XYZ file of C-alpha atoms in Angstrom:
556
model
C 15.611 5.081 -32.564
C 12.780 6.660 -30.605
C 9.641 4.565 -30.182
C 6.438 5.383 -28.337
C 4.367 3.046 -26.170
C 1.080 3.884 -24.496
C -0.376 2.669 -21.223
C -2.735 4.319 -18.769
C -1.399 7.452 -17.101
C -2.383 7.449 -13.433
C -0.149 10.061 -11.784
C 0.831 13.420 -13.298
C 4.320 14.503 -14.140
C 7.220 13.776 -16.487
C 10.263 11.642 -15.704
C 13.334 10.849 -17.797
C 15.794 8.200 -16.675
C 17.184 4.690 -16.991
C 15.130 1.534 -16.640
C 15.503 -0.616 -13.545
C 13.378 -3.733 -13.167
C 11.712 -4.899 -10.002
C 13.147 -8.173 -8.701
C 10.852 -10.967 -9.856
C 12.489 -14.157 -8.600
C 9.949 -16.918 -8.135
C 10.131 -18.059 -4.538
C 8.989 -21.648 -5.032
C 10.425 -23.916 -2.339
C 11.242 -27.542 -3.130
C 8.572 -30.166 -2.451
C 9.895 -32.630 0.114
C 8.410 -34.697 2.892
C 9.228 -34.278 6.567
C 8.968 -36.912 9.302
C 5.763 -36.780 11.377
C 7.703 -35.853 14.507
C 8.865 -32.587 12.869
C 5.350 -31.374 12.046
C 4.839 -29.435 15.270
C 8.177 -27.677 14.869
C 7.366 -26.739 11.257
C 3.943 -25.441 12.233
C 5.564 -23.203 14.839
C 8.042 -21.923 12.217
C 5.166 -21.091 9.902
C 3.266 -19.217 12.617
C 6.355 -17.192 13.571
C 7.002 -16.243 9.952
C 3.394 -15.175 9.467
C 3.445 -13.007 12.575
C 6.792 -11.470 11.606
C 5.551 -10.567 8.122
C 2.307 -9.143 9.499
C 4.286 -7.044 11.986
C 6.600 -5.806 9.218
C 3.688 -4.804 7.005
C 2.034 -2.982 9.892
C 5.306 -1.186 10.694
C 5.687 -0.154 7.044
C 2.154 1.204 7.179
C 2.855 3.202 10.322
C 5.953 4.652 8.676
C 4.166 5.542 5.437
C 0.989 6.868 7.090
C -2.070 8.105 5.226
C -3.807 5.892 2.702
C -0.793 3.590 2.533
C -1.273 2.689 6.180
C -4.764 1.341 5.584
C -3.628 -0.640 2.537
C -0.708 -2.258 4.350
C -2.765 -3.047 7.421
C -5.196 -4.840 5.127
C -2.274 -6.886 3.793
C -1.215 -7.732 7.335
C -4.727 -9.043 7.967
C -4.426 -11.105 4.787
C -1.237 -12.712 6.145
C -3.006 -13.656 9.371
C -6.179 -15.002 7.765
C -7.268 -17.885 10.057
C -8.435 -20.097 7.185
C -5.141 -19.737 5.336
C -3.143 -20.491 8.477
C -5.314 -23.535 9.177
C -4.701 -24.779 5.628
C -0.947 -24.306 6.077
C -0.982 -26.331 9.299
C -3.035 -29.114 7.672
C -0.498 -29.405 4.866
C 2.382 -29.559 7.343
C 0.558 -32.257 9.318
C 0.623 -34.524 6.253
C 4.317 -33.998 5.534
C 4.984 -30.629 3.882
C 7.714 -28.292 5.049
C 6.552 -24.950 6.433
C 7.659 -23.011 3.338
C 6.068 -25.475 0.889
C 2.842 -25.543 2.876
C 2.638 -21.737 2.786
C 3.372 -21.696 -0.943
C 0.727 -24.329 -1.750
C -1.956 -22.909 0.569
C -1.614 -19.435 -0.928
C -1.531 -20.882 -4.455
C -4.812 -22.670 -3.800
C -6.469 -19.484 -2.544
C -4.966 -17.489 -5.414
C -6.388 -19.864 -8.016
C -9.801 -19.655 -6.375
C -9.850 -15.871 -6.585
C -8.331 -15.517 -10.047
C -10.350 -18.323 -11.619
C -13.708 -17.297 -10.201
C -13.518 -13.848 -11.772
C -14.529 -12.217 -8.514
C -13.993 -8.635 -7.518
C -11.302 -9.861 -5.137
C -9.268 -11.091 -8.114
C -7.897 -7.560 -8.126
C -6.097 -8.355 -4.879
C -4.062 -11.237 -6.336
C -0.927 -9.057 -6.502
C -1.342 -8.235 -2.807
C -1.795 -11.931 -1.985
C 1.308 -12.918 -3.979
C 3.345 -10.313 -2.146
C 2.269 -11.630 1.269
C 3.072 -15.201 0.214
C 6.522 -14.225 -1.082
C 7.352 -12.368 2.105
C 6.444 -15.341 4.294
C 8.266 -17.874 2.079
C 11.361 -15.664 1.835
C 11.497 -15.402 5.618
C 11.176 -19.163 6.011
C 13.856 -19.813 3.374
C 16.146 -17.143 4.815
C 16.574 -15.370 1.465
C 16.135 -11.695 0.518
C 12.693 -10.593 -0.565
C 12.512 -9.693 -4.278
C 11.654 -6.035 -4.487
C 12.790 -2.537 -5.379
C 16.325 -2.666 -6.862
C 19.304 -1.176 -5.063
C 20.644 1.866 -6.880
C 22.628 4.947 -5.979
C 21.360 6.776 -9.066
C 17.773 7.845 -9.812
C 15.858 5.516 -12.142
C 12.448 4.635 -13.551
C 11.080 1.452 -12.013
C 9.521 -1.192 -14.262
C 7.441 -4.014 -12.800
C 4.769 -6.500 -13.741
C 2.796 -5.015 -10.862
C 3.685 -3.289 -7.620
C 2.540 -4.535 -4.252
C 1.347 -1.845 -1.846
C 4.244 -2.560 0.515
C 6.693 -1.633 -2.242
C 4.805 1.412 -3.526
C 4.186 2.895 -0.094
C 7.867 3.251 0.745
C 9.293 4.213 -2.640
C 11.926 6.917 -2.271
C 10.891 9.686 -4.694
C 14.468 11.017 -4.697
C 15.583 7.760 -6.363
C 12.450 6.460 -8.090
C 11.690 9.110 -10.689
C 8.544 7.300 -11.791
C 7.230 3.812 -12.423
C 5.596 1.765 -15.141
C 3.693 -1.490 -14.625
C 2.479 -4.079 -17.098
C -0.653 -4.843 -15.113
C -2.932 -2.925 -12.758
C -5.631 -0.372 -13.433
C -6.175 3.348 -12.919
C -7.810 2.753 -9.538
C -5.448 0.045 -8.245
C -3.690 0.501 -4.924
C -0.422 1.290 -6.698
C -2.057 4.028 -8.771
C -3.700 5.626 -5.751
C -0.484 5.535 -3.718
C 1.553 6.910 -6.652
C -0.712 9.949 -6.755
C -0.337 10.359 -3.003
C 3.470 10.278 -3.402
C 3.408 12.661 -6.358
C 5.419 10.190 -8.473
C 4.648 10.022 -12.229
C 3.197 6.593 -13.000
C 1.785 4.553 -15.868
C -0.036 1.222 -15.531
C -1.452 -1.409 -17.919
C 1.401 -1.019 -20.420
C 1.648 -4.218 -22.523
C 5.234 -5.376 -22.885
C 6.625 -3.163 -20.135
C 8.685 -6.099 -18.875
C 10.512 -6.250 -22.211
C 12.071 -2.809 -21.778
C 15.834 -3.344 -21.561
C 17.572 -2.862 -18.227
C 19.479 0.417 -18.358
C 17.630 1.743 -21.413
C 16.745 5.421 -21.301
C 13.045 6.215 -21.363
C 10.814 9.209 -20.747
C 7.348 8.834 -19.253
C 4.406 11.225 -19.178
C 2.110 10.300 -16.317
C -0.674 12.455 -17.716
C -0.888 11.015 -21.237
C 0.295 7.480 -20.394
C 3.042 7.694 -23.037
C 6.445 6.031 -22.710
C 9.161 7.243 -25.081
C 11.951 4.689 -25.495
C 15.348 6.200 -26.362
C 13.844 9.683 -26.664
C 15.418 12.065 -29.150
C 17.068 15.258 -28.010
C 14.075 17.172 -29.365
C 11.607 15.008 -27.426
C 13.623 15.363 -24.223
C 13.734 19.130 -24.635
C 9.996 19.302 -25.301
C 9.143 17.173 -22.272
C 11.513 19.115 -20.015
C 10.062 22.430 -21.228
C 6.564 21.118 -20.603
C 7.548 20.053 -17.079
C 9.016 23.521 -16.367
C 5.859 25.200 -17.693
C 3.653 22.979 -15.540
C 5.729 23.735 -12.468
C 5.491 27.472 -13.114
C 1.735 27.256 -13.604
C 1.357 25.315 -10.372
C 3.437 27.837 -8.433
C 1.346 30.706 -9.763
C -1.941 29.020 -8.941
C -3.479 29.513 -5.514
C -6.779 30.178 -3.798
C -10.188 28.577 -4.329
C -10.892 26.531 -7.429
C -12.595 28.528 -10.179
C -12.818 28.937 -13.924
C -11.263 31.994 -15.548
C -14.607 33.823 -15.527
C -15.145 33.266 -11.797
C -17.389 30.178 -11.694
C -16.382 28.553 -8.403
C -15.606 24.845 -8.198
C -14.423 23.914 -4.682
C -11.366 21.659 -4.800
C -11.419 19.166 -1.963
C -9.122 16.360 -0.822
C -9.639 12.615 -0.608
C -8.099 11.348 2.627
C -7.799 8.055 4.453
C -7.307 9.443 7.950
C -5.542 12.065 10.078
C -2.199 11.190 8.480
C -3.316 12.666 5.154
C -4.442 16.014 6.547
C -1.100 17.851 6.385
C -0.656 17.188 2.663
C -4.238 18.278 1.970
C -3.771 21.551 3.844
C -0.421 22.182 2.134
C -2.021 21.658 -1.293
C -4.655 24.291 -0.522
C -7.594 21.922 -0.263
C -10.803 23.790 0.544
C -11.957 20.897 2.670
C -12.371 17.146 2.436
C -14.600 15.656 -0.235
C -14.049 12.032 0.734
C -12.933 10.924 4.183
C -12.576 7.163 3.895
C -13.188 5.850 7.411
C -12.185 2.218 6.738
C -8.688 2.794 8.122
C -10.049 2.816 11.680
C -11.674 -0.561 11.217
C -8.574 -2.327 9.888
C -6.753 -2.435 13.224
C -8.854 -5.350 14.397
C -10.955 -7.267 11.882
C -12.770 -9.091 14.695
C -14.588 -6.072 16.135
C -15.464 -2.468 15.426
C -13.438 0.327 17.062
C -15.013 1.921 20.103
C -17.056 5.081 19.889
C -14.323 6.908 21.833
C -11.583 5.860 19.418
C -13.653 6.880 16.417
C -14.595 10.225 17.964
C -10.949 11.126 18.600
C -9.853 10.273 15.047
C -12.737 12.114 13.392
C -12.166 15.224 15.507
C -8.516 15.385 14.403
C -9.647 15.741 10.816
C -12.535 18.115 11.522
C -10.282 20.460 13.527
C -7.926 20.794 10.545
C -10.595 22.493 8.410
C -12.246 25.223 10.478
C -15.056 26.789 8.457
C -14.346 24.212 5.737
C -16.419 21.389 4.360
C -15.648 17.806 5.442
C -17.543 14.982 3.745
C -17.287 11.708 5.625
C -18.135 8.396 4.013
C -19.405 5.920 6.561
C -17.774 2.502 6.633
C -17.584 0.919 3.176
C -16.993 -2.728 4.083
C -17.267 -5.738 1.840
C -15.813 -6.835 -1.520
C -12.097 -5.913 -1.391
C -12.439 -4.561 2.173
C -13.727 -7.573 4.129
C -14.076 -7.410 7.907
C -14.508 -10.630 9.863
C -17.219 -9.248 12.128
C -19.280 -7.772 9.277
C -18.864 -9.387 5.888
C -19.773 -12.960 4.923
C -16.831 -15.091 3.813
C -18.725 -17.244 1.331
C -20.308 -14.762 -1.068
C -19.799 -15.967 -4.672
C -19.421 -12.390 -5.936
C -18.800 -9.900 -3.120
C -18.829 -6.876 -5.425
C -22.465 -7.612 -6.236
C -23.453 -8.766 -2.793
C -23.700 -7.314 0.695
C -21.288 -4.373 0.795
C -21.297 -0.682 1.672
C -24.616 0.585 3.009
C -26.154 -2.877 2.681
C -23.662 -4.187 5.225
C -24.363 -1.327 7.632
C -28.130 -1.737 7.415
C -27.629 -5.402 8.307
C -25.565 -4.247 11.340
C -27.377 -1.118 12.583
C -25.356 -1.036 15.807
C -22.129 -0.472 13.840
C -23.722 2.329 11.823
C -25.278 3.908 14.923
C -21.943 3.920 16.773
C -20.163 5.556 13.840
C -22.824 8.234 13.387
C -22.874 8.981 17.121
C -19.071 9.290 17.115
C -19.254 11.742 14.215
C -21.880 13.800 16.039
C -19.680 13.955 19.145
C -16.563 14.801 17.102
C -18.270 17.800 15.501
C -19.588 19.283 18.757
C -18.457 22.890 19.222
C -16.609 23.075 15.902
C -17.502 25.506 13.089
C -16.765 22.887 10.413
C -19.454 22.057 7.838
C -19.858 18.320 8.390
C -21.514 16.209 5.716
C -21.975 12.448 5.933
C -22.663 10.126 3.026
C -23.473 6.478 2.475
C -21.622 4.241 -0.005
C -23.346 2.023 -2.571
C -26.790 3.641 -2.515
C -28.979 1.919 -5.091
C -32.320 3.719 -4.809
C -34.551 6.036 -2.812
C -35.262 3.358 -0.200
C -31.533 3.083 0.554
C -31.227 6.865 0.797
C -34.185 7.074 3.165
C -32.853 4.298 5.411
C -29.526 6.138 5.718
C -31.099 9.549 6.369
C -33.377 8.015 9.024
C -30.353 6.444 10.733
C -28.527 9.808 10.740
C -31.488 11.581 12.310
C -31.948 8.819 14.892
C -28.300 9.216 15.937
C -28.814 12.948 16.554
C -26.388 13.917 13.791
C -26.569 17.605 12.877
C -25.073 17.458 9.410
C -26.024 17.191 5.779
C -26.823 13.628 4.705
C -25.768 12.482 1.243
C -25.535 9.496 -1.068
C -22.691 8.219 -3.173
C -23.579 7.518 -6.786
C -21.617 4.375 -7.610
C -24.391 2.216 -9.033
C -25.970 3.145 -12.390
C -29.475 2.928 -10.883
C -28.633 5.801 -8.516
C -27.525 7.998 -11.422
C -30.568 7.114 -13.513
C -32.921 7.881 -10.620
C -30.883 10.662 -9.007
C -33.847 13.025 -8.582
C -35.678 10.308 -6.656
C -32.664 9.724 -4.403
C -32.427 13.473 -3.770
C -35.890 13.486 -2.246
C -34.287 11.843 0.811
C -30.779 13.339 0.988
C -29.188 16.752 0.559
C -26.300 16.043 -1.795
C -24.773 13.497 -4.172
C -21.157 12.484 -4.600
C -20.100 10.503 -7.648
C -17.643 7.685 -6.991
C -16.463 7.315 -10.583
C -14.206 4.318 -9.860
C -17.046 2.009 -8.848
C -19.536 3.688 -11.174
C -17.304 2.741 -14.130
C -16.869 -0.776 -12.768
C -20.598 -1.395 -12.499
C -21.504 0.405 -15.716
C -19.122 -1.636 -17.868
C -18.923 -4.886 -15.843
C -15.164 -4.254 -15.689
C -13.272 -5.026 -12.474
C -11.449 -1.846 -11.492
C -8.280 -3.765 -10.546
C -7.861 -5.785 -13.766
C -5.531 -4.228 -16.324
C -6.966 -6.307 -19.192
C -10.198 -4.282 -19.078
C -8.583 -0.928 -18.353
C -10.117 0.726 -21.439
C -13.534 0.180 -19.842
C -12.358 1.663 -16.549
C -11.356 4.875 -18.330
C -13.467 7.714 -16.839
C -13.518 9.367 -20.277
C -15.929 6.715 -21.545
C -18.901 8.640 -23.015
C -21.430 6.367 -21.297
C -19.910 7.233 -17.935
C -20.000 10.944 -18.792
C -23.682 10.519 -19.622
C -24.346 9.118 -16.140
C -22.385 11.962 -14.530
C -24.473 14.456 -16.528
C -27.719 12.799 -15.396
C -26.740 13.044 -11.733
C -25.526 16.648 -12.080
C -28.731 17.658 -13.880
C -30.777 16.087 -11.081
C -28.822 18.057 -8.488
C -29.360 21.303 -10.380
C -33.083 20.599 -10.743
C -33.421 19.932 -7.008
C -31.189 22.830 -5.980
C -28.685 20.469 -4.367
C -24.984 19.829 -4.852
C -23.458 16.996 -6.878
C -19.707 16.507 -6.570
C -17.179 13.978 -7.853
C -14.887 12.211 -5.389
C -13.625 9.431 -7.678
C -10.188 9.413 -9.270
C -11.649 11.081 -12.393
C -11.477 14.421 -10.581
C -7.669 14.179 -10.463
C -7.357 14.481 -14.270
C -7.055 18.252 -14.965
C -8.591 18.054 -18.436
C -11.409 15.816 -17.263
C -11.968 18.163 -14.303
C -12.857 20.868 -16.835
C -15.287 18.508 -18.570
C -16.877 17.495 -15.262
C -17.326 21.186 -14.480
C -18.979 21.619 -17.861
C -21.315 18.718 -17.076
C -22.571 20.623 -14.016
C -20.562 18.998 -11.230
C -20.390 21.392 -8.272
C -17.171 20.256 -6.530
C -14.153 18.066 -7.234
C -12.303 15.923 -4.704
C -9.005 14.157 -5.324
C -5.665 13.129 -3.834
C -3.850 16.175 -2.439
C -1.016 15.983 -4.971
C -3.450 16.553 -7.868
C -5.111 19.692 -6.472
C -2.556 22.221 -7.817
C -2.733 20.677 -11.317
C -6.526 20.847 -11.394
C -6.637 24.376 -9.944
C -4.168 25.702 -12.537
C -5.979 24.037 -15.447
C -9.473 25.161 -14.429
C -8.258 28.741 -14.130
C -7.326 28.774 -17.842
C -10.857 28.270 -19.188
C -14.298 29.840 -18.909
C -17.369 27.916 -17.836
C -18.714 28.169 -21.392
C -15.536 26.548 -22.741
C -15.880 23.744 -20.195
C -19.505 23.233 -21.232
C -18.551 23.047 -24.914
C -15.770 20.571 -24.103
C -18.223 18.424 -22.144
C -20.734 18.409 -24.995
C -18.010 17.482 -27.490
C -16.800 14.609 -25.295
C -20.304 13.199 -24.865
C -20.886 13.279 -28.635
C -18.088 10.753 -29.286
C -18.014 6.955 -29.272
C -14.916 6.107 -27.229
C -12.781 7.326 -24.360
C -9.900 8.279 -26.670
C -12.236 10.229 -28.931
C -13.834 11.964 -25.949
C -10.461 13.033 -24.585
C -9.315 14.293 -27.988
C -12.577 16.157 -28.591
C -12.400 17.950 -25.238
C -8.749 18.803 -25.796
C -9.583 20.166 -29.225
C -12.286 22.472 -27.858
C -10.134 23.775 -25.017
C -7.092 24.325 -27.214
C -9.181 26.244 -29.755
C -8.680 23.760 -32.587
C-alpha cells in the first residue's frame, strides 16, 4: 500500500528505485590495557593511521574537485588536529591501545561540540566519519560506507559524510535520503553539485525496509513508499516534462515578459568553472575563496598562488560578472593562523569580516591578488565582504579595497538581520548587496543551519525571512544599486520567482540548478512573480507561503 513521507527536498529531480542502506556498523574497539613498553609503538601506529586517513581524504577531494575538494580538505585538517592527536597520545601513554585512544579522544571532542550547542555541532557527522576511518584502519577492517551494488538504488542513511557524498556514482545512486542534516548541510550542497535528487531531515528514514521500492521527489521533499502504478506514471511523466523544459530553455535569465534576472553560479574554485559554463551561467555570483586557504591551516597562501587561482576563474567569464567573497573564516571554517580556538560560540564571535579586520595583512594580500588577477581582463569584477553587520563594517571593507588599489565594485553580504534592517545605511558605503540566505535564516531564527531538528526554521520560505529579503531589495532599489541572492534559496525554482517578485536583481546558485530556475522563470511575468511574493509574505508559515505562491502562479 502506497504511503507518503515528507522531508526537506534539497536537490531537484525524481528517482524511483530500491532502498539500500548505508553501512552503519559501530566501530568501537575493545577497552584493554597495554604494557608501558608498547606505548611508543602504539603512538606511532596512531600517527601513521591519522596521516593515511588525511592523505586519503585529500586524494578523494582532488578526485572530486570543486566544492567537494574544499570540504574534504577540511576533514583532512580535522584528522590532523594537533590537540586531538596530543589527546590520543596521552591516552596511549596511560595504557590505551591506539584504536581505543582514538575512539575515546574523538568521543570526548564530539560530546563537547554536541553538548555545548555550538555552531560547530553541525560538523559532528564529519567528525564521526574521520574517527571511523582512523579506527577502521587501525583495526584492519573495512570502512562502513556506500553499499556494493551492481544495480541502481536509492541510498538511505542517518547522515552522509562529505567523503561519501563527494564520490557517489550517479549511475548507481539514483538519489539519497537522510534522517538528519539540513538544507544547507555539506551533503545537500554536494548533492546539488552532483545533480542527484536528495531529501534530508526525514524522520524514520532508517526504518525503510532494505529492498523496498520507493520514489523520491527532490523538489517537494516527498518519499512515496511502494508507489502505485499511477503514482509512478505521474512522476515519470513529470520528470520527462521537466527534462523537455530544461532542454528548451537557454539564454539569459528572464521572466516571460522580458524582465531580466541574471542567473549566476556559486563556485568553490577553478574546478567548478566548467560545470557553470556548461549550465549557461551568466557569471559567478559567489566565488567562495576559502578553498585556497584549506591547503595549509598554519598560514595564508601567497599572493602569487592566490593571483593564479583567481585569474583562472576570471578568464572563464570574459565580459561576464564575477562576484568574489573574500575569505570567510571562523565558525565551521576555522584556520589555525586566524581563528581563536577557545570561542564559546564561534558563530556569534569573530568570523568573516571581523576576522579579516583583525588581520589586515591577510585581507590586504587577498585584495591585492584580486587586483592583479583582473589586470587586462574585460571581466566585471565585484568583491564582497561576509558577515557585514552595519555601516561601519561596510566602510572598513570599502576603505581596505581602495587602499589595495582594487578597481572593482565593493559589496556587502547580508547575512545578519541588522544588515537587512539597515540596508540603506550599508549602501551608503558599498555598491551592491548580496543576500546569503543560509546564514540569514540561521541568525534570524536562532537555528543552526546544520541541525536537522530545526530544519523548519531553516526553510527559506519562512515569511519573516522573505520580509528581510524584501527590505534589502527595497533599499537597493531606493539607492539605485543591485541586490542579489547567493544563498541556496536561489536554487529553488518556485522561490526564485518569489525572490524576483520581491525585487531581487540577480540569482546565484549551484550550476546544476540553473536550467531549472531559467525554465521556471520564463513561464511567468514579473507581475505574476510580484503577486506570488505578496501572497507568500501574507502567510504565517513556510508551508503556507510555498502553497500561496504556487497557487498564484498556477492560476488557482
